[in-house]
Amino acid sequence: SAVISQKPSRDICQRGTSLTIQCQVDSQVTMMFWYRQQPGQSLTLIATANQGSEATYESGFVIDKFPISRPNLTFSTLTVSNMSPEDSSIYLCSATDGLAKNIQYFGAGTRLSVL
Amino acid sequence: AQSVAQPEDQVNVAEGNPLTVKCTYSVSGNPYLFWYVQYPNRGLQFLLKYITGDNLVKGSYGFEAEFNKSQTSFHLKKPSALVSDSALYFCAVRGPGGGNKLTFGTGTQLKVEL
């Protein structure tokens, strides 16, 4: 299975600032995803990070707010822009590897608090 | 649209007793079904999946799940619960034509007591 590392693991940010979250996979993976888990709630898919092209965003999420990069097959970043307290959530990166491509493996998440 | 329902916010069981965490789904076509577990301050860990084949699927840590097409259910089970099984459990589904987009249930908090 793919091992996924995220950093930072947590952060406290001021309203109006931006935070970039990094996701590193220990092997080349076909697909990478970013999810949001709001306090006490389930996971919601933000976008699929496509290697070499623009990310595919789900309804309710836009590139200006959540720009995503994926420069290669093992790395992706998610930026949370112009943050407000409503952005306080856990942000999770996941990936699907080639051997078990039906299974998504998850990082430990980034716990973000916006003041 | 695909959806998942986990009707119980919390399940309490005594250690050594069998446990069941319920999940029902709605999807067009044959479902791909998954169970994940989340421990405090940790990411999601994959437990098991059903794609096709036997309706009873065995996974990690002694967990199993039974796929029931007529009832559109995929309940998670374990014959003998451990205190260390206490965690948040998520059921997830995707349709065969839905790419890799997973839809998660709201989660069920399992508490196993001595």
Short mmCIF file of C-alpha atoms in Angstrom, two decimals:
data_model
loop_
_atom_site.label_atom_id
_atom_site.label_comp_id
_atom_site.label_asym_id
_atom_site.label_seq_id
_atom_site.Cartn_x
_atom_site.Cartn_y
_atom_site.Cartn_z
CA SER A 1 0.00 0.00 0.00
CA ALA A 2 1.04 3.58 -0.60
CA VAL A 3 2.39 5.53 2.38
CA ILE A 4 1.29 9.14 2.39
CA SER A 5 2.91 11.94 4.36
CA GLN A 6 1.27 15.28 4.93
CA LYS A 7 2.66 18.45 6.39
CA PRO A 8 2.06 20.42 8.37
CA SER A 9 0.14 18.11 10.68
CA ARG A 10 -1.61 21.08 12.22
CA ASP A 11 -1.56 24.85 12.07
CA ILE A 12 -3.28 27.87 13.53
CA CYS A 13 -3.69 30.69 11.06
CA GLN A 14 -5.05 34.20 11.01
CA ARG A 15 -8.07 35.21 9.00
CA GLY A 16 -7.18 36.43 5.50
CA THR A 17 -3.93 34.49 5.19
CA SER A 18 -3.19 31.40 3.09
CA LEU A 19 -1.76 28.01 3.98
CA THR A 20 -0.19 25.45 1.67
CA ILE A 21 -0.43 21.79 2.62
CA GLN A 22 1.99 19.30 1.15
CA CYS A 23 1.32 15.67 0.34
CA GLN A 24 4.12 13.24 -0.47
CA VAL A 25 3.60 9.61 -1.52
CA ASP A 26 6.32 7.00 -1.22
CA SER A 27 5.66 5.63 -4.71
CA GLN A 28 4.31 6.83 -8.01
CA VAL A 29 0.54 6.88 -7.95
CA THR A 30 -2.03 7.29 -10.63
CA MET A 31 -4.49 9.53 -8.83
CA MET A 32 -4.35 11.92 -5.88
CA PHE A 33 -7.26 13.54 -4.09
CA TRP A 34 -7.92 16.22 -1.50
CA TYR A 35 -10.73 15.94 1.05
CA ARG A 36 -12.09 18.17 3.78
CA GLN A 37 -13.43 16.85 7.06
CA GLN A 38 -15.24 19.53 9.00
CA PRO A 39 -15.55 19.12 12.78
CA GLY A 40 -17.75 16.17 13.62
CA GLN A 41 -18.63 15.54 10.00
CA SER A 42 -17.79 13.17 7.19
CA LEU A 43 -15.28 13.59 4.40
CA THR A 44 -16.07 15.73 1.39
CA LEU A 45 -14.04 15.53 -1.79
CA ILE A 46 -12.57 18.91 -2.75
CA ALA A 47 -10.80 17.95 -5.96
CA THR A 48 -8.85 15.39 -7.90
CA ALA A 49 -5.24 16.46 -8.44
CA ASN A 50 -4.24 15.68 -12.01
CA GLN A 51 -0.59 15.33 -12.90
CA GLY A 52 0.43 17.89 -15.49
CA SER A 53 -2.97 19.53 -15.81
CA GLU A 54 -5.48 21.53 -13.82
CA ALA A 55 -7.24 19.86 -10.91
CA THR A 56 -10.84 18.71 -11.24
CA TYR A 57 -12.98 20.42 -8.60
CA GLU A 58 -16.20 19.15 -7.05
CA SER A 59 -19.32 21.24 -6.83
CA GLY A 60 -18.94 23.96 -4.24
CA PHE A 61 -15.16 24.18 -4.47
CA VAL A 62 -13.27 26.59 -6.73
CA ILE A 63 -9.70 26.97 -7.87
CA ASP A 64 -9.32 30.52 -6.55
CA LYS A 65 -10.06 29.34 -3.03
CA PHE A 66 -8.31 25.96 -3.17
CA PRO A 67 -5.51 26.04 -5.76
CA ILE A 68 -3.91 22.64 -6.23
CA SER A 69 -0.65 21.63 -7.81
CA ARG A 70 0.62 18.23 -8.84
CA PRO A 71 4.00 18.58 -10.48
CA ASN A 72 4.79 14.84 -10.56
CA LEU A 73 3.41 11.40 -9.71
CA THR A 74 4.38 11.49 -6.02
CA PHE A 75 3.62 15.01 -4.82
CA SER A 76 0.74 17.45 -4.55
CA THR A 77 -0.09 20.64 -2.68
CA LEU A 78 -3.36 22.19 -1.61
CA THR A 79 -3.53 25.87 -0.73
CA VAL A 80 -6.35 27.24 1.37
CA SER A 81 -6.55 30.90 0.34
CA ASN A 82 -7.88 33.97 2.11
CA MET A 83 -8.89 31.87 5.07
CA SER A 84 -11.88 32.45 7.31
CA PRO A 85 -12.94 30.60 10.49
CA GLU A 86 -15.27 28.50 8.33
CA ASP A 87 -12.20 26.92 6.75
CA SER A 88 -11.26 25.33 10.08
CA SER A 89 -11.21 21.63 9.21
CA ILE A 90 -9.03 18.62 8.74
CA TYR A 91 -7.67 18.43 5.21
CA LEU A 92 -6.76 14.97 3.97
CA CYS A 93 -4.76 13.84 0.99
CA SER A 94 -5.37 10.43 -0.56
CA ALA A 95 -3.93 8.44 -3.42
CA THR A 96 -4.73 5.40 -5.50
CA ASP A 97 -1.77 3.29 -6.50
CA GLY A 98 -1.38 1.14 -9.55
CA LEU A 99 -1.41 -2.23 -7.82
CA ALA A 100 -4.58 -1.77 -5.81
CA LYS A 101 -6.16 0.94 -7.87
CA ASN A 102 -9.58 0.57 -6.36
CA ILE A 103 -8.31 1.48 -2.90
CA GLN A 104 -7.63 5.02 -1.73
CA TYR A 105 -4.97 5.39 0.94
CA PHE A 106 -4.99 8.43 3.17
CA GLY A 107 -2.48 10.66 4.87
CA ALA A 108 -2.82 11.54 8.54
CA GLY A 109 -4.38 14.88 7.67
CA THR A 110 -3.71 18.53 8.42
CA ARG A 111 -5.73 20.02 11.26
CA LEU A 112 -6.32 23.69 10.45
CA SER A 113 -7.71 26.26 12.84
CA VAL A 114 -8.43 29.76 11.58
CA LEU A 115 -8.79 32.57 14.11
CA ALA B 1 -26.02 10.33 -7.45
CA GLN B 2 -24.38 7.94 -5.04
CA SER B 3 -24.94 8.07 -1.29
CA VAL B 4 -24.17 6.21 1.91
CA ALA B 5 -26.13 6.07 5.15
CA GLN B 6 -24.74 5.06 8.53
CA PRO B 7 -27.83 5.17 10.72
CA GLU B 8 -26.03 4.98 14.06
CA ASP B 9 -23.88 7.82 15.31
CA GLN B 10 -22.51 5.62 18.07
CA VAL B 11 -22.39 1.91 18.85
CA ASN B 12 -21.46 0.61 22.29
CA VAL B 13 -20.43 -2.99 22.88
CA ALA B 14 -18.74 -4.92 25.63
CA GLU B 15 -15.32 -6.38 24.99
CA GLY B 16 -15.59 -9.94 23.76
CA ASN B 17 -19.06 -9.45 22.32
CA PRO B 18 -19.77 -9.37 18.60
CA LEU B 19 -20.12 -5.98 16.98
CA THR B 20 -22.01 -4.71 13.95
CA VAL B 21 -21.72 -1.28 12.36
CA LYS B 22 -24.44 -0.67 9.81
CA CYS B 23 -24.16 0.82 6.34
CA THR B 24 -26.62 1.13 3.46
CA TYR B 25 -25.85 2.60 0.07
CA SER B 26 -27.40 3.94 -3.09
CA VAL B 27 -25.57 3.88 -6.41
CA SER B 28 -26.27 3.25 -10.08
CA GLY B 29 -24.92 -0.09 -11.19
CA ASN B 30 -22.77 -2.48 -9.23
CA PRO B 31 -21.25 -0.81 -6.18
CA TYR B 32 -17.67 -0.64 -5.02
CA LEU B 33 -17.90 -0.59 -1.21
CA PHE B 34 -15.29 0.22 1.41
CA TRP B 35 -14.82 0.47 5.15
CA TYR B 36 -12.27 2.77 6.73
CA VAL B 37 -11.35 3.37 10.37
CA GLN B 38 -10.12 6.63 11.88
CA TYR B 39 -8.34 6.75 15.20
CA PRO B 40 -8.01 10.10 17.05
CA ASN B 41 -5.64 12.50 15.31
CA ARG B 42 -4.94 9.98 12.59
CA GLY B 43 -5.92 9.65 8.95
CA LEU B 44 -8.23 7.02 7.57
CA GLN B 45 -7.01 3.45 7.45
CA PHE B 46 -8.41 1.05 4.88
CA LEU B 47 -10.12 -1.99 6.42
CA LEU B 48 -11.76 -3.89 3.57
CA LYS B 49 -13.55 -3.62 0.27
CA TYR B 50 -16.17 -5.35 -1.83
CA ILE B 51 -15.87 -5.16 -5.60
CA THR B 52 -17.25 -8.47 -6.77
CA GLY B 53 -17.29 -12.11 -5.71
CA ASP B 54 -18.17 -13.55 -2.31
CA ASN B 55 -20.65 -11.53 -0.33
CA LEU B 56 -18.64 -11.99 2.87
CA VAL B 57 -15.44 -9.99 2.73
CA LYS B 58 -12.64 -10.38 5.26
CA GLY B 59 -10.34 -7.51 6.10
CA SER B 60 -7.77 -6.22 8.54
CA TYR B 61 -7.79 -6.72 12.33
CA GLY B 62 -10.40 -9.51 12.21
CA PHE B 63 -13.11 -7.36 10.66
CA GLU B 64 -15.45 -8.62 7.98
CA ALA B 65 -18.37 -7.20 6.08
CA GLU B 66 -21.36 -8.72 4.38
CA PHE B 67 -22.63 -7.38 1.09
CA ASN B 68 -26.38 -7.74 0.65
CA LYS B 69 -27.56 -6.58 -2.75
CA SER B 70 -31.28 -6.91 -2.09
CA GLN B 71 -31.03 -4.80 1.06
CA THR B 72 -28.33 -2.52 -0.41
CA SER B 73 -26.32 -2.98 2.76
CA PHE B 74 -22.70 -3.53 3.66
CA HIS B 75 -22.55 -4.01 7.42
CA LEU B 76 -19.22 -4.24 9.21
CA LYS B 77 -18.83 -7.05 11.71
CA LYS B 78 -16.39 -8.57 14.13
CA PRO B 79 -17.03 -11.73 16.16
CA SER B 80 -15.27 -10.52 19.31
CA ALA B 81 -14.69 -6.82 19.97
CA LEU B 82 -11.57 -5.40 21.58
CA VAL B 83 -11.21 -2.16 23.51
CA SER B 84 -8.60 -1.17 20.93
CA ASP B 85 -11.30 -1.31 18.23
CA SER B 86 -12.79 1.87 19.66
CA ALA B 87 -12.61 4.40 16.83
CA LEU B 88 -14.63 6.18 14.16
CA TYR B 89 -15.73 3.97 11.28
CA PHE B 90 -16.64 5.20 7.81
CA CYS B 91 -18.43 3.36 5.04
CA ALA B 92 -17.83 4.58 1.48
CA VAL B 93 -19.18 3.79 -1.97
CA ARG B 94 -18.45 4.52 -5.57
CA GLY B 95 -20.23 3.43 -8.68
CA PRO B 96 -18.56 1.56 -11.53
CA GLY B 97 -18.78 4.61 -13.72
CA GLY B 98 -17.94 7.14 -11.06
CA GLY B 99 -14.23 7.20 -11.59
CA ASN B 100 -12.47 7.12 -8.27
CA LYS B 101 -14.85 9.47 -6.50
CA LEU B 102 -15.69 8.05 -3.10
CA THR B 103 -18.79 9.10 -1.22
CA PHE B 104 -18.51 8.64 2.54
CA GLY B 105 -21.10 8.08 5.19
CA THR B 106 -21.29 10.29 8.25
CA GLY B 107 -19.33 7.86 10.37
CA THR B 108 -20.14 5.68 13.37
CA GLN B 109 -18.27 6.03 16.64
CA LEU B 110 -17.59 2.58 18.07
CA LYS B 111 -16.97 2.34 21.80
CA VAL B 112 -15.86 -0.97 23.22
CA GLU B 113 -15.96 -1.16 27.01
CA LEU B 114 -14.49 -3.62 29.47
#
